[in-house]
mmCIF file with all atom_site columns, C-alpha atoms in Angstrom:
data_model
loop_
_atom_site.group_PDB
_atom_site.id
_atom_site.type_symbol
_atom_site.label_atom_id
_atom_site.label_alt_id
_atom_site.label_comp_id
_atom_site.label_asym_id
_atom_site.label_entity_id
_atom_site.label_seq_id
_atom_site.pdbx_PDB_ins_code
_atom_site.Cartn_x
_atom_site.Cartn_y
_atom_site.Cartn_z
_atom_site.occupancy
_atom_site.B_iso_or_equiv
_atom_site.pdbx_formal_charge
_atom_site.auth_seq_id
_atom_site.auth_comp_id
_atom_site.auth_asym_id
_atom_site.auth_atom_id
_atom_site.pdbx_PDB_model_num
ATOM 1   C CA . MET A 1 1   ? -9.649  28.066 -12.814 1.00 27.00 ? 13  MET A CA 1
ATOM 2   C CA . GLN A 1 2   ? -12.374 29.874 -14.849 1.00 26.00 ? 14  GLN A CA 1
ATOM 3   C CA . THR A 1 3   ? -12.037 32.936 -17.071 1.00 28.00 ? 15  THR A CA 1
ATOM 4   C CA . ASP A 1 4   ? -13.825 34.544 -19.942 1.00 30.00 ? 16  ASP A CA 1
ATOM 5   C CA . GLY A 1 5   ? -16.493 31.479 -19.651 1.00 30.00 ? 17  GLY A CA 1
ATOM 6   C CA . TYR A 1 6   ? -14.116 28.884 -20.009 1.00 32.00 ? 18  TYR A CA 1
ATOM 7   C CA . THR A 1 7   ? -13.713 26.036 -17.357 1.00 32.00 ? 19  THR A CA 1
ATOM 8   C CA . LEU A 1 8   ? -10.294 24.699 -16.724 1.00 34.00 ? 20  LEU A CA 1
ATOM 9   C CA . GLY A 1 9   ? -9.565  21.937 -13.988 1.00 35.00 ? 21  GLY A CA 1
ATOM 10  C CA . SER A 1 10  ? -6.772  19.885 -12.919 1.00 35.00 ? 22  SER A CA 1
ATOM 11  C CA . GLY A 1 11  ? -4.983  17.516 -15.041 1.00 35.00 ? 23  GLY A CA 1
ATOM 12  C CA . ILE A 1 12  ? -4.575  19.766 -18.121 1.00 36.00 ? 24  ILE A CA 1
ATOM 13  C CA . VAL A 1 13  ? -1.437  19.081 -20.227 1.00 35.00 ? 25  VAL A CA 1
ATOM 14  C CA . MET A 1 14  ? -0.689  21.371 -23.009 1.00 34.00 ? 26  MET A CA 1
ATOM 15  C CA . THR A 1 15  ? 2.568   20.880 -25.152 1.00 29.00 ? 27  THR A CA 1
ATOM 16  C CA . ASP A 1 16  ? 3.351   21.314 -28.735 1.00 27.00 ? 28  ASP A CA 1
ATOM 17  C CA . GLY A 1 17  ? 0.921   18.229 -29.306 1.00 29.00 ? 29  GLY A CA 1
ATOM 18  C CA . ILE A 1 18  ? -1.816  20.134 -27.787 1.00 33.00 ? 30  ILE A CA 1
ATOM 19  C CA . ARG A 1 19  ? -3.439  17.540 -25.368 1.00 37.00 ? 31  ARG A CA 1
ATOM 20  C CA . ILE A 1 20  ? -6.705  18.684 -23.575 1.00 39.00 ? 32  ILE A CA 1
ATOM 21  C CA . SER A 1 21  ? -8.074  16.046 -21.177 1.00 37.00 ? 33  SER A CA 1
ATOM 22  C CA . ASP A 1 22  ? -10.406 15.134 -18.318 1.00 34.00 ? 34  ASP A CA 1
ATOM 23  C CA . GLY A 1 23  ? -13.647 16.275 -19.313 1.00 36.00 ? 35  GLY A CA 1
ATOM 24  C CA . TYR A 1 24  ? -13.259 19.954 -20.217 1.00 39.00 ? 36  TYR A CA 1
ATOM 25  C CA . THR A 1 25  ? -15.647 22.109 -22.040 1.00 38.00 ? 37  THR A CA 1
ATOM 26  C CA . LEU A 1 26  ? -14.183 24.393 -24.398 1.00 39.00 ? 38  LEU A CA 1
ATOM 27  C CA . GLY A 1 27  ? -16.559 26.768 -25.997 1.00 36.00 ? 39  GLY A CA 1
ATOM 28  C CA . SER A 1 28  ? -20.166 26.351 -27.153 1.00 33.00 ? 40  SER A CA 1
ATOM 29  C CA . GLY A 1 29  ? -21.197 22.560 -27.249 1.00 34.00 ? 41  GLY A CA 1
ATOM 30  C CA . LEU A 1 30  ? -17.697 21.220 -27.461 1.00 36.00 ? 42  LEU A CA 1
ATOM 31  C CA . THR A 1 31  ? -16.524 18.753 -24.904 1.00 39.00 ? 43  THR A CA 1
ATOM 32  C CA . ILE A 1 32  ? -13.487 16.538 -24.842 1.00 41.00 ? 44  ILE A CA 1
ATOM 33  C CA . GLY A 1 33  ? -13.869 13.714 -22.556 1.00 39.00 ? 45  GLY A CA 1
ATOM 34  C CA . SER A 1 34  ? -11.295 12.144 -20.361 1.00 37.00 ? 46  SER A CA 1
ATOM 35  C CA . GLY A 1 35  ? -8.087  11.303 -21.744 1.00 36.00 ? 47  GLY A CA 1
ATOM 36  C CA . PHE A 1 36  ? -8.485  12.514 -25.310 1.00 38.00 ? 48  PHE A CA 1
ATOM 37  C CA . THR A 1 37  ? -5.950  13.651 -27.299 1.00 36.00 ? 49  THR A CA 1
ATOM 38  C CA . LEU A 1 38  ? -6.151  15.993 -30.440 1.00 37.00 ? 50  LEU A CA 1
ATOM 39  C CA . GLY A 1 39  ? -3.980  14.470 -32.889 1.00 33.00 ? 51  GLY A CA 1
ATOM 40  C CA . SER A 1 40  ? -4.291  11.452 -35.456 1.00 30.00 ? 52  SER A CA 1
ATOM 41  C CA . VAL A 1 41  ? -6.172  8.964  -33.350 1.00 33.00 ? 53  VAL A CA 1
ATOM 42  C CA . VAL A 1 42  ? -9.933  7.800  -33.060 1.00 32.00 ? 54  VAL A CA 1
ATOM 43  C CA . GLN A 1 43  ? -11.501 7.497  -29.570 1.00 34.00 ? 55  GLN A CA 1
ATOM 44  C CA . PRO A 1 44  ? -14.914 5.949  -28.460 1.00 34.00 ? 56  PRO A CA 1
ATOM 45  C CA . ASN A 1 45  ? -17.831 7.722  -26.846 1.00 34.00 ? 57  ASN A CA 1
ATOM 46  C CA . GLY A 1 46  ? -18.856 9.656  -30.136 1.00 33.00 ? 58  GLY A CA 1
ATOM 47  C CA . ILE A 1 47  ? -15.802 11.612 -30.182 1.00 36.00 ? 59  ILE A CA 1
ATOM 48  C CA . LEU A 1 48  ? -13.544 11.339 -33.542 1.00 36.00 ? 60  LEU A CA 1
ATOM 49  C CA . MET A 1 49  ? -10.387 12.806 -33.659 1.00 34.00 ? 61  MET A CA 1
ATOM 50  C CA . SER A 1 50  ? -8.153  12.200 -36.693 1.00 33.00 ? 62  SER A CA 1
ATOM 51  C CA . ASP A 1 51  ? -5.551  14.279 -38.152 1.00 31.00 ? 63  ASP A CA 1
ATOM 52  C CA . GLY A 1 52  ? -6.211  17.003 -35.927 1.00 34.00 ? 64  GLY A CA 1
ATOM 53  C CA . ILE A 1 53  ? -9.910  17.125 -36.205 1.00 37.00 ? 65  ILE A CA 1
ATOM 54  C CA . LEU A 1 54  ? -12.106 16.844 -33.154 1.00 40.00 ? 66  LEU A CA 1
ATOM 55  C CA . MET A 1 55  ? -15.877 15.942 -34.221 1.00 39.00 ? 67  MET A CA 1
ATOM 56  C CA . SER A 1 56  ? -18.323 15.306 -31.227 1.00 38.00 ? 68  SER A CA 1
ATOM 57  C CA . ASP A 1 57  ? -21.759 14.623 -31.030 1.00 30.00 ? 69  ASP A CA 1
ATOM 58  C CA . SER A 1 58  ? -22.823 18.261 -30.476 1.00 32.00 ? 70  SER A CA 1
ATOM 59  C CA . LEU A 1 59  ? -21.298 19.143 -33.989 1.00 32.00 ? 71  LEU A CA 1
ATOM 60  C CA . HIS A 1 60  ? -23.260 16.772 -36.020 1.00 30.00 ? 72  HIS A CA 1
ATOM 61  C CA . LEU A 1 61  ? -21.447 16.211 -39.265 1.00 30.00 ? 73  LEU A CA 1
ATOM 62  C CA . GLU A 1 62  ? -24.437 15.221 -41.188 1.00 30.00 ? 74  GLU A CA 1
ATOM 63  C CA . GLY A 1 63  ? -26.074 18.669 -40.669 1.00 30.00 ? 75  GLY A CA 1
ATOM 64  C CA . THR A 1 64  ? -26.115 21.596 -43.145 1.00 31.00 ? 76  THR A CA 1
ATOM 65  C CA . GLY A 1 65  ? -23.396 24.097 -43.779 1.00 34.00 ? 77  GLY A CA 1
ATOM 66  C CA . ILE A 1 66  ? -20.482 21.847 -42.684 1.00 36.00 ? 78  ILE A CA 1
ATOM 67  C CA . ILE A 1 67  ? -17.368 21.778 -44.692 1.00 37.00 ? 79  ILE A CA 1
ATOM 68  C CA . LEU A 1 68  ? -14.579 19.235 -43.941 1.00 36.00 ? 80  LEU A CA 1
ATOM 69  C CA . THR A 1 69  ? -11.580 19.294 -46.092 1.00 34.00 ? 81  THR A CA 1
ATOM 70  C CA . ASP A 1 70  ? -7.755  19.522 -45.371 1.00 33.00 ? 82  ASP A CA 1
ATOM 71  C CA . GLY A 1 71  ? -8.133  18.918 -41.711 1.00 37.00 ? 83  GLY A CA 1
ATOM 72  C CA . ILE A 1 72  ? -10.393 21.786 -41.282 1.00 46.00 ? 84  ILE A CA 1
ATOM 73  C CA . LEU A 1 73  ? -13.736 21.334 -39.404 1.00 46.00 ? 85  LEU A CA 1
ATOM 74  C CA . MET A 1 74  ? -16.198 24.020 -39.798 1.00 48.00 ? 86  MET A CA 1
ATOM 75  C CA . SER A 1 75  ? -19.669 23.870 -38.675 1.00 44.00 ? 87  SER A CA 1
ATOM 76  C CA . ASP A 1 76  ? -22.714 26.147 -38.869 1.00 40.00 ? 88  ASP A CA 1
ATOM 77  C CA . GLY A 1 77  ? -22.239 29.936 -38.710 1.00 42.00 ? 89  GLY A CA 1
ATOM 78  C CA . TYR A 1 78  ? -18.652 30.405 -39.747 1.00 48.00 ? 90  TYR A CA 1
ATOM 79  C CA . THR A 1 79  ? -17.734 33.590 -41.473 1.00 48.00 ? 91  THR A CA 1
ATOM 80  C CA . LEU A 1 80  ? -14.363 33.384 -43.182 1.00 51.00 ? 92  LEU A CA 1
ATOM 81  C CA . GLY A 1 81  ? -12.960 36.597 -44.810 1.00 46.00 ? 93  GLY A CA 1
ATOM 82  C CA . SER A 1 82  ? -10.213 36.806 -47.415 1.00 44.00 ? 94  SER A CA 1
ATOM 83  C CA . GLY A 1 83  ? -6.672  36.198 -47.501 1.00 42.00 ? 95  GLY A CA 1
ATOM 84  C CA . TYR A 1 84  ? -6.597  33.336 -44.894 1.00 48.00 ? 96  TYR A CA 1
ATOM 85  C CA . THR A 1 85  ? -4.285  30.339 -44.955 1.00 48.00 ? 97  THR A CA 1
ATOM 86  C CA . LEU A 1 86  ? -5.668  27.307 -43.002 1.00 49.00 ? 98  LEU A CA 1
ATOM 87  C CA . GLY A 1 87  ? -3.349  24.635 -42.518 1.00 46.00 ? 99  GLY A CA 1
ATOM 88  C CA . SER A 1 88  ? -4.305  20.873 -41.227 1.00 45.00 ? 100 SER A CA 1
ATOM 89  C CA . GLY A 1 89  ? -5.294  20.332 -37.717 1.00 45.00 ? 101 GLY A CA 1
ATOM 90  C CA . ILE A 1 90  ? -7.726  23.362 -37.393 1.00 53.00 ? 102 ILE A CA 1
ATOM 91  C CA . LEU A 1 91  ? -10.639 22.990 -35.059 1.00 51.00 ? 103 LEU A CA 1
ATOM 92  C CA . MET A 1 92  ? -13.276 25.700 -35.197 1.00 52.00 ? 104 MET A CA 1
ATOM 93  C CA . SER A 1 93  ? -16.779 25.553 -33.189 1.00 45.00 ? 105 SER A CA 1
ATOM 94  C CA . ASP A 1 94  ? -20.089 27.131 -33.599 1.00 40.00 ? 106 ASP A CA 1
ATOM 95  C CA . GLY A 1 95  ? -20.218 30.984 -34.194 1.00 42.00 ? 107 GLY A CA 1
ATOM 96  C CA . TYR A 1 96  ? -16.497 31.802 -34.396 1.00 48.00 ? 108 TYR A CA 1
ATOM 97  C CA . THR A 1 97  ? -15.933 34.733 -36.721 1.00 49.00 ? 109 THR A CA 1
ATOM 98  C CA . LEU A 1 98  ? -12.057 35.197 -38.040 1.00 52.00 ? 110 LEU A CA 1
ATOM 99  C CA . GLY A 1 99  ? -11.043 38.646 -38.782 1.00 48.00 ? 111 GLY A CA 1
ATOM 100 C CA . SER A 1 100 ? -8.663  39.599 -41.628 1.00 46.00 ? 112 SER A CA 1
ATOM 101 C CA . GLY A 1 101 ? -5.052  38.799 -42.368 1.00 44.00 ? 113 GLY A CA 1
ATOM 102 C CA . TYR A 1 102 ? -4.687  35.572 -39.982 1.00 50.00 ? 114 TYR A CA 1
ATOM 103 C CA . THR A 1 103 ? -2.160  33.005 -40.851 1.00 50.00 ? 115 THR A CA 1
ATOM 104 C CA . LEU A 1 104 ? -2.893  29.811 -39.192 1.00 50.00 ? 116 LEU A CA 1
ATOM 105 C CA . GLY A 1 105 ? -0.564  26.744 -39.563 1.00 47.00 ? 117 GLY A CA 1
ATOM 106 C CA . SER A 1 106 ? -1.004  23.198 -38.577 1.00 46.00 ? 118 SER A CA 1
ATOM 107 C CA . GLY A 1 107 ? -2.119  22.026 -35.027 1.00 47.00 ? 119 GLY A CA 1
ATOM 108 C CA . ILE A 1 108 ? -4.136  25.065 -34.454 1.00 52.00 ? 120 ILE A CA 1
ATOM 109 C CA . VAL A 1 109 ? -7.274  24.660 -32.291 1.00 50.00 ? 121 VAL A CA 1
ATOM 110 C CA . LEU A 1 110 ? -9.972  27.475 -32.539 1.00 50.00 ? 122 LEU A CA 1
ATOM 111 C CA . THR A 1 111 ? -13.172 27.353 -30.722 1.00 43.00 ? 123 THR A CA 1
ATOM 112 C CA . ASP A 1 112 ? -15.229 30.237 -29.336 1.00 36.00 ? 124 ASP A CA 1
ATOM 113 C CA . GLY A 1 113 ? -12.503 32.749 -28.781 1.00 39.00 ? 125 GLY A CA 1
ATOM 114 C CA . ILE A 1 114 ? -9.664  30.156 -27.823 1.00 44.00 ? 126 ILE A CA 1
ATOM 115 C CA . LEU A 1 115 ? -6.613  30.262 -30.177 1.00 42.00 ? 127 LEU A CA 1
ATOM 116 C CA . MET A 1 116 ? -3.817  28.021 -29.516 1.00 41.00 ? 128 MET A CA 1
ATOM 117 C CA . SER A 1 117 ? -0.806  28.189 -31.617 1.00 38.00 ? 129 SER A CA 1
ATOM 118 C CA . ASP A 1 118 ? 3.095   28.621 -31.373 1.00 34.00 ? 130 ASP A CA 1
ATOM 119 C CA . GLY A 1 119 ? 3.801   32.349 -30.939 1.00 34.00 ? 131 GLY A CA 1
ATOM 120 C CA . TYR A 1 120 ? 0.254   33.567 -31.045 1.00 35.00 ? 132 TYR A CA 1
ATOM 121 C CA . THR A 1 121 ? -1.033  35.868 -28.291 1.00 34.00 ? 133 THR A CA 1
ATOM 122 C CA . LEU A 1 122 ? -4.859  36.365 -28.067 1.00 33.00 ? 134 LEU A CA 1
ATOM 123 C CA . GLY A 1 123 ? -6.527  38.037 -25.170 1.00 35.00 ? 135 GLY A CA 1
ATOM 124 C CA . SER A 1 124 ? -4.353  40.013 -22.716 1.00 33.00 ? 136 SER A CA 1
ATOM 125 C CA . GLY A 1 125 ? -0.876  38.252 -23.616 1.00 32.00 ? 137 GLY A CA 1
ATOM 126 C CA . TYR A 1 126 ? -1.115  35.235 -21.236 1.00 34.00 ? 138 TYR A CA 1
ATOM 127 C CA . THR A 1 127 ? 0.678   32.157 -22.570 1.00 33.00 ? 139 THR A CA 1
ATOM 128 C CA . LEU A 1 128 ? 0.845   28.489 -21.631 1.00 33.00 ? 140 LEU A CA 1
ATOM 129 C CA . GLY A 1 129 ? 3.089   25.974 -22.518 1.00 35.00 ? 141 GLY A CA 1
ATOM 130 C CA . SER A 1 130 ? 5.489   26.272 -25.511 1.00 36.00 ? 142 SER A CA 1
ATOM 131 C CA . GLY A 1 131 ? 4.114   29.599 -27.187 1.00 34.00 ? 143 GLY A CA 1
ATOM 132 C CA . TYR A 1 132 ? 0.410   28.759 -26.620 1.00 38.00 ? 144 TYR A CA 1
ATOM 133 C CA . THR A 1 133 ? -2.243  31.261 -25.521 1.00 38.00 ? 145 THR A CA 1
ATOM 134 C CA . LEU A 1 134 ? -5.488  30.495 -24.346 1.00 40.00 ? 146 LEU A CA 1
ATOM 135 C CA . GLY A 1 135 ? -8.004  33.548 -23.809 1.00 39.00 ? 147 GLY A CA 1
ATOM 136 C CA . SER A 1 136 ? -7.361  36.003 -21.411 1.00 36.00 ? 148 SER A CA 1
ATOM 137 C CA . GLY A 1 137 ? -6.528  35.831 -17.953 1.00 34.00 ? 149 GLY A CA 1
ATOM 138 C CA . ILE A 1 138 ? -5.080  32.397 -18.061 1.00 35.00 ? 150 ILE A CA 1
ATOM 139 C CA . LEU A 1 139 ? -1.473  31.576 -17.394 1.00 34.00 ? 151 LEU A CA 1
ATOM 140 C CA . MET A 1 140 ? -0.344  27.988 -17.625 1.00 33.00 ? 152 MET A CA 1
ATOM 141 C CA . SER A 1 141 ? 2.934   25.931 -17.831 1.00 32.00 ? 153 SER A CA 1
ATOM 142 C CA . ASP A 1 142 ? 3.543   22.942 -19.880 1.00 29.00 ? 154 ASP A CA 1
ATOM 143 C CA . ALA A 1 143 ? 2.285   20.456 -17.155 1.00 27.00 ? 155 ALA A CA 1
ATOM 144 C CA . LEU A 1 144 ? -0.250  22.446 -15.212 1.00 26.00 ? 156 LEU A CA 1
#
């Protein structure tokens, strides 16, 4: 299944813990290898996942303009306006611009137009799993 430039194949499991596995590519230069889970774990092959933070080789934490604090990973090119509440476990990839007035809790994954969070709707109102929304035109269940 492919829509809005995101390629999603079989074997995706997305529940409250947000698991994305089996080599899927989300957004620009962000690849999650086979069996990786977003959460408080560390995995090999150049991918570090700890406290909801995913850092792959393509994000280069030693580069410039990167801020890593309170479970928030922000690499080059982020624009953050006023009035944001950013909790732990937030992942944002290159070039993402947030509008105003968003409140983001824990366990949120943000990358190039993908927002996954309980009860939040992005795109054309399609929902997957337990209140998760992934772009427009994608409809998934908990164990798709």
